[in-house]
Short mmCIF file of C-alpha atoms in Angstrom, two decimals:
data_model
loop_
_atom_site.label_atom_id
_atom_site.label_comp_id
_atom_site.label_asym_id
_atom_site.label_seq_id
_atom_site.Cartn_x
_atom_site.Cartn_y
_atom_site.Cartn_z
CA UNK C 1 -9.50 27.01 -3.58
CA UNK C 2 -8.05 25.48 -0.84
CA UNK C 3 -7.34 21.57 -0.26
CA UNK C 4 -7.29 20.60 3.63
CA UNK C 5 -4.84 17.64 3.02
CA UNK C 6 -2.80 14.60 4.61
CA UNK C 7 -0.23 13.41 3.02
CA UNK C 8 -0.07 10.14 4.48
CA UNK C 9 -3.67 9.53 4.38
CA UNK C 10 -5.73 7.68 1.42
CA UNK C 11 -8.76 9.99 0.99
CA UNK C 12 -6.97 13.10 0.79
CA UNK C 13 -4.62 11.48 -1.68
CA UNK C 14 -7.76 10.41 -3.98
CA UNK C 15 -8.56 14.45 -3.85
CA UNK C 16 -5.08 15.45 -4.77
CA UNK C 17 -5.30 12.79 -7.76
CA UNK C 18 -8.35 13.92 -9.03
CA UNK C 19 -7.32 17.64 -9.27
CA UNK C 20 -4.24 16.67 -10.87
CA UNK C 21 -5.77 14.81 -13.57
CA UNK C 22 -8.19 17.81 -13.77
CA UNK C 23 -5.00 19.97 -13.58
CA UNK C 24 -6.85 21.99 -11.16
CA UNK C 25 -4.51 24.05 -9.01
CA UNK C 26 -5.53 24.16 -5.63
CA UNK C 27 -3.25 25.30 -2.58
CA UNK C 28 -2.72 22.53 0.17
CA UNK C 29 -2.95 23.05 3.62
CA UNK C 30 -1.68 19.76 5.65
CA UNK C 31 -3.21 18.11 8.69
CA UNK C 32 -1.51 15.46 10.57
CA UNK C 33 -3.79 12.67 11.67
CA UNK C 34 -1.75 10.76 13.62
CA UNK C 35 -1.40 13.74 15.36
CA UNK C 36 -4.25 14.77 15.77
CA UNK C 37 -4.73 17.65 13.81
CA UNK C 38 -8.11 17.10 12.45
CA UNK C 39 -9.52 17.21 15.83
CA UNK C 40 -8.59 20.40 16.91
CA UNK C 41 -10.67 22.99 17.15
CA UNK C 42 -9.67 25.05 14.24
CA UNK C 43 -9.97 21.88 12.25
CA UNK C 44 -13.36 20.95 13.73
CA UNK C 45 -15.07 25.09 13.07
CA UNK C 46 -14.27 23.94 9.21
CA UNK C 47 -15.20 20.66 9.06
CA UNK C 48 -17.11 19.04 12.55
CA UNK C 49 -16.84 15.39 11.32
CA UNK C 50 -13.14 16.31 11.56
CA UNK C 51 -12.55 13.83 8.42
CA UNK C 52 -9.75 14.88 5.65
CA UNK C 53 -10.36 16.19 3.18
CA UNK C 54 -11.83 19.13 2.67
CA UNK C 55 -11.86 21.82 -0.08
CA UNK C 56 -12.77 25.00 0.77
CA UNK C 57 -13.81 27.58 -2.33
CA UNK C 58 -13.16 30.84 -2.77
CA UNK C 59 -16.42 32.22 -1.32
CA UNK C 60 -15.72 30.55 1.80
CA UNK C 61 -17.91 27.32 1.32
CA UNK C 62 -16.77 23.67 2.53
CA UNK C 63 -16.94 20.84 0.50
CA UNK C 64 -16.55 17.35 2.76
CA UNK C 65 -15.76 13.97 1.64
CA UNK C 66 -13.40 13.03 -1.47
CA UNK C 67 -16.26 11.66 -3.80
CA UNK C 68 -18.09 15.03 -2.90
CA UNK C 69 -14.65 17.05 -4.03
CA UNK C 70 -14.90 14.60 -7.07
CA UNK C 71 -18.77 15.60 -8.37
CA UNK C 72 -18.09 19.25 -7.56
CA UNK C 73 -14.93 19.31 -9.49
CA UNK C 74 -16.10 16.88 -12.52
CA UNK C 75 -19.12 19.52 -12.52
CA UNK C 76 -17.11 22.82 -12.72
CA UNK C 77 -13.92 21.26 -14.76
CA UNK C 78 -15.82 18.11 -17.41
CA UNK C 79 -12.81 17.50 -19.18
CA UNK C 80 -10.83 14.90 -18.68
CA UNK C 81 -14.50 13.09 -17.94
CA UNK C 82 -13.76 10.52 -14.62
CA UNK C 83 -17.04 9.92 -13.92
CA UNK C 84 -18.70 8.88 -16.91
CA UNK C 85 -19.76 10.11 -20.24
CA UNK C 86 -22.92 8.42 -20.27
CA UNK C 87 -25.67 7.02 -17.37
CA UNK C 88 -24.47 3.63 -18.41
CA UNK C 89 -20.81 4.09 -17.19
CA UNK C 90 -21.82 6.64 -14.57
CA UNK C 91 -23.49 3.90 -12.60
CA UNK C 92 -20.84 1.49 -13.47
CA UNK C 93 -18.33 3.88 -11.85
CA UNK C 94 -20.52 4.95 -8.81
CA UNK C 95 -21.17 1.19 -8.26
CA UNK C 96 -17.04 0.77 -8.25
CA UNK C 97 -16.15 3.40 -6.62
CA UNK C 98 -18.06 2.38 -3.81
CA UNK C 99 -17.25 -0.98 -4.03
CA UNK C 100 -13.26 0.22 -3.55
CA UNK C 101 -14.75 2.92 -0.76
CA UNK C 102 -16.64 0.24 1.24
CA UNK C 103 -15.16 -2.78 0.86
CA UNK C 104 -11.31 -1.79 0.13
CA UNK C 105 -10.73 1.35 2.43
CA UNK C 106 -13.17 0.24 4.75
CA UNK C 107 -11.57 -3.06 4.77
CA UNK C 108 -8.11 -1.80 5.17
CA UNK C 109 -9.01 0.64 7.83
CA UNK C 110 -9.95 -1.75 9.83
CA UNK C 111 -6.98 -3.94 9.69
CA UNK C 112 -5.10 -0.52 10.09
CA UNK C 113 -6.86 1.30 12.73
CA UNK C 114 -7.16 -1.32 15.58
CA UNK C 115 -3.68 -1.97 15.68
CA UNK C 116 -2.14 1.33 15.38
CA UNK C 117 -0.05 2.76 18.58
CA UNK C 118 -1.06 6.44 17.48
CA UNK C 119 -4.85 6.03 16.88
CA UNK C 120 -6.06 3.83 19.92
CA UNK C 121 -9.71 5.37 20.85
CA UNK C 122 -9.59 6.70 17.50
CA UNK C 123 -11.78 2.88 15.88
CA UNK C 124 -13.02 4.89 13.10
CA UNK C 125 -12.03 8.40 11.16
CA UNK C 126 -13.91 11.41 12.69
CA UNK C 127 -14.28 12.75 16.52
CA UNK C 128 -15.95 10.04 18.22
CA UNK C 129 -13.87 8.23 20.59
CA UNK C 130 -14.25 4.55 19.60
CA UNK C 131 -11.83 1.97 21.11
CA UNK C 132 -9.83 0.00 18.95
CA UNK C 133 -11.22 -3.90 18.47
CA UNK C 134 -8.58 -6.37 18.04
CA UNK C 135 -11.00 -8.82 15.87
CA UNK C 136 -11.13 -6.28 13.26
CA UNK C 137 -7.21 -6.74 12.40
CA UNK C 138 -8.14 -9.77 11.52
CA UNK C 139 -11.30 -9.54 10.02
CA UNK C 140 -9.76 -6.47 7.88
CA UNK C 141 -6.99 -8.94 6.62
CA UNK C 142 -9.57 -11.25 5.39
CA UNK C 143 -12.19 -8.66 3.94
CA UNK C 144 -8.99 -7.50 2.22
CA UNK C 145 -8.41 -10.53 0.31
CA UNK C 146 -11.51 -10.50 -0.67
CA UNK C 147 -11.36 -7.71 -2.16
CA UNK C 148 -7.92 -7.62 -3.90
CA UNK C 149 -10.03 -10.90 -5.26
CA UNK C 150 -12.51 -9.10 -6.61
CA UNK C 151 -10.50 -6.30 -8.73
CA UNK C 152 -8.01 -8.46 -10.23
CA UNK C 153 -11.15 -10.80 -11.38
CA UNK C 154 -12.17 -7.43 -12.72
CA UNK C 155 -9.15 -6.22 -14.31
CA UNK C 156 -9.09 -9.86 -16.23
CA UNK C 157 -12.11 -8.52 -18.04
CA UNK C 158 -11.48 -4.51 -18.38
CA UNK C 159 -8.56 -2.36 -18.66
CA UNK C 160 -9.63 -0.14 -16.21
CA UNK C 161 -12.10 -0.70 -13.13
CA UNK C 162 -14.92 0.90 -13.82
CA UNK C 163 -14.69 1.07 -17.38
CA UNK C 164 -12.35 0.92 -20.33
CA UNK C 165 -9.99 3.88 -19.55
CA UNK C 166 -9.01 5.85 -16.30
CA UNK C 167 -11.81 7.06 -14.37
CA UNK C 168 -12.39 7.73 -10.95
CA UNK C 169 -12.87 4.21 -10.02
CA UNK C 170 -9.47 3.67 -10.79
CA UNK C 171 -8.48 6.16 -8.73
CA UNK C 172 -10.05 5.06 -5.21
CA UNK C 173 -8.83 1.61 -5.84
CA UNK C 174 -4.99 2.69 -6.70
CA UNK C 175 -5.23 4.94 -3.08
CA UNK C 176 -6.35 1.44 -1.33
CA UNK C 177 -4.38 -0.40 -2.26
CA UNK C 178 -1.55 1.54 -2.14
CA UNK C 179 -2.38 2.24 1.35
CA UNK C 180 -3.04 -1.30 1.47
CA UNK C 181 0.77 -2.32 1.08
CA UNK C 182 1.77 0.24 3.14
CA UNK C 183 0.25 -0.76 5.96
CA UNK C 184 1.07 -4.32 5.75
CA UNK C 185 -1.38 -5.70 3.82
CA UNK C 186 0.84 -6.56 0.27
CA UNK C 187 -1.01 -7.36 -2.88
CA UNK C 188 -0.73 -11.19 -3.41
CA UNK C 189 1.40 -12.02 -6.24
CA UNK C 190 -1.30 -14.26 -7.82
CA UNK C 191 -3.11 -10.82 -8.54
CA UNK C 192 -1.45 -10.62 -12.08
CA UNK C 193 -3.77 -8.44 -13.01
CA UNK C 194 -3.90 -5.93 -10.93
CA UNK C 195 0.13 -5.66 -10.96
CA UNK C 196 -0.49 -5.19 -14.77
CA UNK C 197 -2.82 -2.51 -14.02
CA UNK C 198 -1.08 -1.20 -10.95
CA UNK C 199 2.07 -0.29 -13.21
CA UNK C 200 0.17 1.46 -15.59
CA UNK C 201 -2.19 3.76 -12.85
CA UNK C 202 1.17 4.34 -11.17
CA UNK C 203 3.15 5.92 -14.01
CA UNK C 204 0.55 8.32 -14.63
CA UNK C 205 2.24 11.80 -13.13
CA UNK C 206 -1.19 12.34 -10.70
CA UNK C 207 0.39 9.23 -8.82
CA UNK C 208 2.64 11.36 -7.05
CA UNK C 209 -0.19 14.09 -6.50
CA UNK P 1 -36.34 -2.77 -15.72
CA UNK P 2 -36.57 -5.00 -12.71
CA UNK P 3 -34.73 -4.38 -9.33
CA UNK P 4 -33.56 -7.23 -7.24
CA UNK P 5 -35.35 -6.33 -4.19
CA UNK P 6 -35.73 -6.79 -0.35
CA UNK P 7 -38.62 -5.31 1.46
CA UNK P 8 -36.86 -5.43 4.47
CA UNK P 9 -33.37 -4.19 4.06
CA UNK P 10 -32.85 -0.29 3.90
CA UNK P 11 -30.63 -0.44 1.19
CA UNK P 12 -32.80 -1.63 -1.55
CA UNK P 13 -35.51 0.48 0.08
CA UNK P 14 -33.47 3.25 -0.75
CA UNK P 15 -34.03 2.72 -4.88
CA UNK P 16 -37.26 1.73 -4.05
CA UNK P 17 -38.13 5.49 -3.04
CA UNK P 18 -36.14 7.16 -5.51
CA UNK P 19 -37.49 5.10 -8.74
CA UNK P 20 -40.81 6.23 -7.11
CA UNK P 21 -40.24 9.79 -6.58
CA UNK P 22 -39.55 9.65 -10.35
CA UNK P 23 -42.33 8.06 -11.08
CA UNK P 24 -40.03 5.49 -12.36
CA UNK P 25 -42.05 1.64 -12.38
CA UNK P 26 -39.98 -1.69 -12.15
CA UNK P 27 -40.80 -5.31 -11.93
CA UNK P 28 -39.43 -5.94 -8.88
CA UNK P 29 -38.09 -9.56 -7.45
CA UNK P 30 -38.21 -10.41 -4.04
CA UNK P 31 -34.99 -12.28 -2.06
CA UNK P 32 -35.04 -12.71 1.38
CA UNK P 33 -31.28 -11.90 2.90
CA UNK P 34 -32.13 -13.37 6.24
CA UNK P 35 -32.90 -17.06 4.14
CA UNK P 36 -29.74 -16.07 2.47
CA UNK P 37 -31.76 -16.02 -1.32
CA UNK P 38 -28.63 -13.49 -2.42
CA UNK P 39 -26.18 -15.28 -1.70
CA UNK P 40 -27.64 -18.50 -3.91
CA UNK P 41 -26.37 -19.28 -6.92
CA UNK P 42 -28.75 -17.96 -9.29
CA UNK P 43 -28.48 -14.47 -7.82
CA UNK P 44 -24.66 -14.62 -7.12
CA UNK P 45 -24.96 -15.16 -11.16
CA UNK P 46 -26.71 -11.82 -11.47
CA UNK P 47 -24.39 -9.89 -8.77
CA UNK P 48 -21.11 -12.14 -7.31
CA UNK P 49 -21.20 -9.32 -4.23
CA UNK P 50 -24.02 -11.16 -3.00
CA UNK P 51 -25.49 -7.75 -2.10
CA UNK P 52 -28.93 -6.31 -2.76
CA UNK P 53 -30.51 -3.74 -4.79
CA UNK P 54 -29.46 -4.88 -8.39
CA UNK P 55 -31.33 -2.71 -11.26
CA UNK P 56 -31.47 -4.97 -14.71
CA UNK P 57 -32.02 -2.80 -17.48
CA UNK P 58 -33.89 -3.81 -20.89
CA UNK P 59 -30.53 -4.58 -22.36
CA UNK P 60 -29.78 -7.15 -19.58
CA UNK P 61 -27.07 -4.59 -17.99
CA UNK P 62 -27.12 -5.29 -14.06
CA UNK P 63 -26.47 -2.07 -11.96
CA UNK P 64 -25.61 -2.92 -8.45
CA UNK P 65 -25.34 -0.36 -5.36
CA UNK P 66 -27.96 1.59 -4.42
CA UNK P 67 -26.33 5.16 -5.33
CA UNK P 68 -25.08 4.00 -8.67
CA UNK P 69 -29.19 3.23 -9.32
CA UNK P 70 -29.64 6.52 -8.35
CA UNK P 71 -26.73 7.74 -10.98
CA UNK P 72 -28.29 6.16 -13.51
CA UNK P 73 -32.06 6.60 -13.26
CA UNK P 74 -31.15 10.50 -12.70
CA UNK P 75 -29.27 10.70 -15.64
CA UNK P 76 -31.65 8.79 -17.97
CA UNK P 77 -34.91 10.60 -15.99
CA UNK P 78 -33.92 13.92 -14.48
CA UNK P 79 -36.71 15.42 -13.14
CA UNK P 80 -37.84 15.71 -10.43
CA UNK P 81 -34.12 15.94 -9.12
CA UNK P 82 -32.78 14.32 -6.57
CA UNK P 83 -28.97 14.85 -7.39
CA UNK P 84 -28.36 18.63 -6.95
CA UNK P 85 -28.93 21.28 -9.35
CA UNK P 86 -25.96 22.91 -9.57
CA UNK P 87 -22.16 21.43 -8.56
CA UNK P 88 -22.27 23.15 -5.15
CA UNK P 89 -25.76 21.66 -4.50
CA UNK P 90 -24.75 18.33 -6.09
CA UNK P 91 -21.17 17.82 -3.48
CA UNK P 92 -23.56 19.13 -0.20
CA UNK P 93 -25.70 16.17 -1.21
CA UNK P 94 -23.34 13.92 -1.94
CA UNK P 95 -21.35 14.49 0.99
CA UNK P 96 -24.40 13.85 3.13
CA UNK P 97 -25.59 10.72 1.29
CA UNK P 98 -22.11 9.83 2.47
CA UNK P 99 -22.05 10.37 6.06
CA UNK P 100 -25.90 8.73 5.96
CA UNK P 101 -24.15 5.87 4.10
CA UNK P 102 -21.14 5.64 6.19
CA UNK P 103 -22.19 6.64 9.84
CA UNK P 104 -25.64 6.13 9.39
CA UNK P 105 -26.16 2.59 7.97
CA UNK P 106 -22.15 1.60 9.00
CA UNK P 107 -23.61 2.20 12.18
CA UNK P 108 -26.82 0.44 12.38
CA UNK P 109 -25.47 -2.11 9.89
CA UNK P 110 -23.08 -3.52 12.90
CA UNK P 111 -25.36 -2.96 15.83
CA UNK P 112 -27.87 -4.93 14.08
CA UNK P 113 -25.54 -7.71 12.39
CA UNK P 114 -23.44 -8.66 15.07
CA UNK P 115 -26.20 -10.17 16.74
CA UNK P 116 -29.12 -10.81 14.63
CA UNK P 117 -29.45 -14.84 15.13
CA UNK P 118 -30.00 -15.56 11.60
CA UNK P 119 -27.15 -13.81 10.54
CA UNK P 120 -24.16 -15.50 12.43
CA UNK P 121 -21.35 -15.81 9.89
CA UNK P 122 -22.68 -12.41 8.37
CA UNK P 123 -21.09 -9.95 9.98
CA UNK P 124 -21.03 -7.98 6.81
CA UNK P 125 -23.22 -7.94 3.68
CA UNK P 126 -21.96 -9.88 0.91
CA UNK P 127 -20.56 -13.54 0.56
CA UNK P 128 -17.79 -13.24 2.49
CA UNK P 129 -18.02 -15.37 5.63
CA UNK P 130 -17.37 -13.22 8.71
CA UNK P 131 -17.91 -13.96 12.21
CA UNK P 132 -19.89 -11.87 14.41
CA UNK P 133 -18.20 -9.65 16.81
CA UNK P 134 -20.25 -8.52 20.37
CA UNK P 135 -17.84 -5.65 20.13
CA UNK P 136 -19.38 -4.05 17.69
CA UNK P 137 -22.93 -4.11 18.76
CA UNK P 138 -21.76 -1.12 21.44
CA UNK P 139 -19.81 0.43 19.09
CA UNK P 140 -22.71 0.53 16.59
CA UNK P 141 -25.31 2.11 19.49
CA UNK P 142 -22.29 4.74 20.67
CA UNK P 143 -21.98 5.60 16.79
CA UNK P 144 -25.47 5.84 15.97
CA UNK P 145 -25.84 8.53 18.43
CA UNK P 146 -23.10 10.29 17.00
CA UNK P 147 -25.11 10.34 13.87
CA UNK P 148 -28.59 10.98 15.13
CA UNK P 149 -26.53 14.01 16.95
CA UNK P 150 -25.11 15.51 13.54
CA UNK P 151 -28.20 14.89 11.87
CA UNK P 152 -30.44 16.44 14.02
CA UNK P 153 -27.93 19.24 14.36
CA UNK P 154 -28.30 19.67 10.38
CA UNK P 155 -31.85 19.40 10.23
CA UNK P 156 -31.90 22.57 13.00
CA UNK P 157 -30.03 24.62 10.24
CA UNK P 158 -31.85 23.37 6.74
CA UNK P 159 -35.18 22.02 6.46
CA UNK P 160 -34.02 19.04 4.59
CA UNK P 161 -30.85 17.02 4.94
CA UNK P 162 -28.54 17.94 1.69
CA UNK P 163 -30.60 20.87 0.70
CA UNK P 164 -33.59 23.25 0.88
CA UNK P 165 -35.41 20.65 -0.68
CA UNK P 166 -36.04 16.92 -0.33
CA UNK P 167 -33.65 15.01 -2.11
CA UNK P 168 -31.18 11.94 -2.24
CA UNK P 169 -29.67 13.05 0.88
CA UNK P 170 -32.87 12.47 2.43
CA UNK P 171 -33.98 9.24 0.95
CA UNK P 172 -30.63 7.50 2.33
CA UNK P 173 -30.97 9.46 6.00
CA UNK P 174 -35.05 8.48 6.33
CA UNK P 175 -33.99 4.69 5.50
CA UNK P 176 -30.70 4.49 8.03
CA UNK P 177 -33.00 6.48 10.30
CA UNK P 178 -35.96 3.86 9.74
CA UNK P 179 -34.30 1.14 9.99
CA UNK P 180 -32.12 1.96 13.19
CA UNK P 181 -36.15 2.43 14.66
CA UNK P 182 -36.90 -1.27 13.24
CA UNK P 183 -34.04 -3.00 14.66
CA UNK P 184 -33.94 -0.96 18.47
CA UNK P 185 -31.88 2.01 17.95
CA UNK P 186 -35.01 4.50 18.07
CA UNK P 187 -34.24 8.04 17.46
CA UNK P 188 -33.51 10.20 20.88
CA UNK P 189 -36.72 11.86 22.20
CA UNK P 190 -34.11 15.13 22.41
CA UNK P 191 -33.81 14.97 18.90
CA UNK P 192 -37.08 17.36 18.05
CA UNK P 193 -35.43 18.70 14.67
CA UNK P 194 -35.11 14.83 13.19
CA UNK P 195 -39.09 14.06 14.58
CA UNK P 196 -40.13 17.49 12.46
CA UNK P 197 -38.65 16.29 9.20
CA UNK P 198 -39.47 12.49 9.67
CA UNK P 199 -42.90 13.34 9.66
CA UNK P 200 -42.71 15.29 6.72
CA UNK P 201 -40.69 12.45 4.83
CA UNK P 202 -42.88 10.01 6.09
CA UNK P 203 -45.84 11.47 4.48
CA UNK P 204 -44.73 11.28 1.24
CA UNK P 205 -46.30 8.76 -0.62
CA UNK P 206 -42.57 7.18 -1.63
CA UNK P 207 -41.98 6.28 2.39
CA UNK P 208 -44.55 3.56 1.52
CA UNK P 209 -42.27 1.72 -1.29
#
């Protein structure tokens, strides 16, 4: 199999973390989005949504879209389980996962995207050309802190996010907000518990996946 | 079971049609998000996103997020299914339930928000105050034909949206798709290959849910 990766980018990085916890072996080929590598033709024939990543198998077909990677690879490899052993903490999960894909990455996209020299008419992931909006920097910051709200609330009542060990939850919340304070948008230091959590998600070795 | 409902939005109309493609039946309790009944007290008890559908199970669990109902009511009644099959089946329609959740309702979502009267101060779903922004209704109408584009596109390759066969996929696409017709973002004339399948989704006696 073949992972079409960025390394800078937070999606791609919540595909490499998931195989490594899988300790699925996959090889990597990198695409630059800043510049511009995921719109290029080549690029576009394999995926036309130009979005990173992608996972290609070995018969050729194209899996888009990280939580898609996740459900093919949770089906194929079950063990370690990271998204859920039961319907119960499946939906919890999904429901998390989501939350952390809508409201955290979308959230710090925002803030990121319509500032950034290297991606004006590039508002949004993908091949439309969408002019940056200077209200969403703003609005991003704010839906951000909102957000880091809402996990460390969470992480006051559960080890984990979306249940009481590492799942994949866990996993699209650590790329956020990693990507979160490296784009300028530091967790708050009242967030006790997420630094508590943080530290423990980021000594696992699929941190540096 | 009852699911924290609203006829209008196309989110909770989403569980609506899969609970009844499973023949799955819920007491079902109606809030109004342009009276702002979810973001009350009482229901920001029940789900502090402030966002609707909310399943409660027998147990008094609350499962929020339309695709994490659909995680769980799949799991705990499988047939007929709506998830995929098989893991290759189960990524395609994930990945599409995606880019319907994403491009499809992202889209419409901020077209429709930004300057729907009753919702100034909403600019997103959820509690979070957040100004409108004109910018966005454009972007919202330049995106949604981006998606009726790829969708149509899809629909000229595979009779239904994430497989052979109606599923998930589908549910999420028809409601995006219905709702971007309810709020004046009507599907292209051009777009012959969406028309063929909306007809045949419509018919279904779930569309009515």
């Amino acid at each position: 199999m073949k992972l079409y990766d960025c390394q800078m980018a937070p999606n791609p990085r919540r595909a490499r973390i998931f195989l490594h916890e899988k300790n699925v072996d996959v090889e990597k080929i990198e695409h630059n989005i800043l510049g511009g590598d995921n719109l290029k033709e080549t690029y576009l024939k394999i995926n036309p949504w130009g979005t990173l990543p992608a996972l290609e198998l070995d018969d050729g077909t194209i899996i888009r879209e990280a939580p898609a990677i996740f459900r093919y690879i949770e089906a194929t490899n079950p063990e370690p389980n990271l998204l859920g052993n039961n319907p119960k903490e499946a939906a919890e999960i999904e429901a998390w996962e989501r939350f952390s894909e809508l409201q955290g990455m979308g959230a710090i996209g925002e803030f990121f995207r319509n500032q950034m020299e290297g991606l004006s008419g590039r508002g949004l992931p993908g091949p439309a050309s969408l002019e940056q909006i200077p209200a969403l920097v703003e609005r991003g910051k704010k839906r951000a802190a909102w957000y880091y709200e809402q996990i460390d609330q969470r992480l006051g009542e559960s080890e984990y996010i979306g249940s009481d060990r590492y799942t994949a939850a866990d996993i699209t919340a650590q790329c956020a907000i990693d990507f979160a304070n490296a784009v300028g948008l530091p967790t708050p230091e009242t967030c006790t518990n997420i630094a508590r959590w943080h530290k423990a998600v980021s000594a696992r070795p699929s941190a540096a996946a």
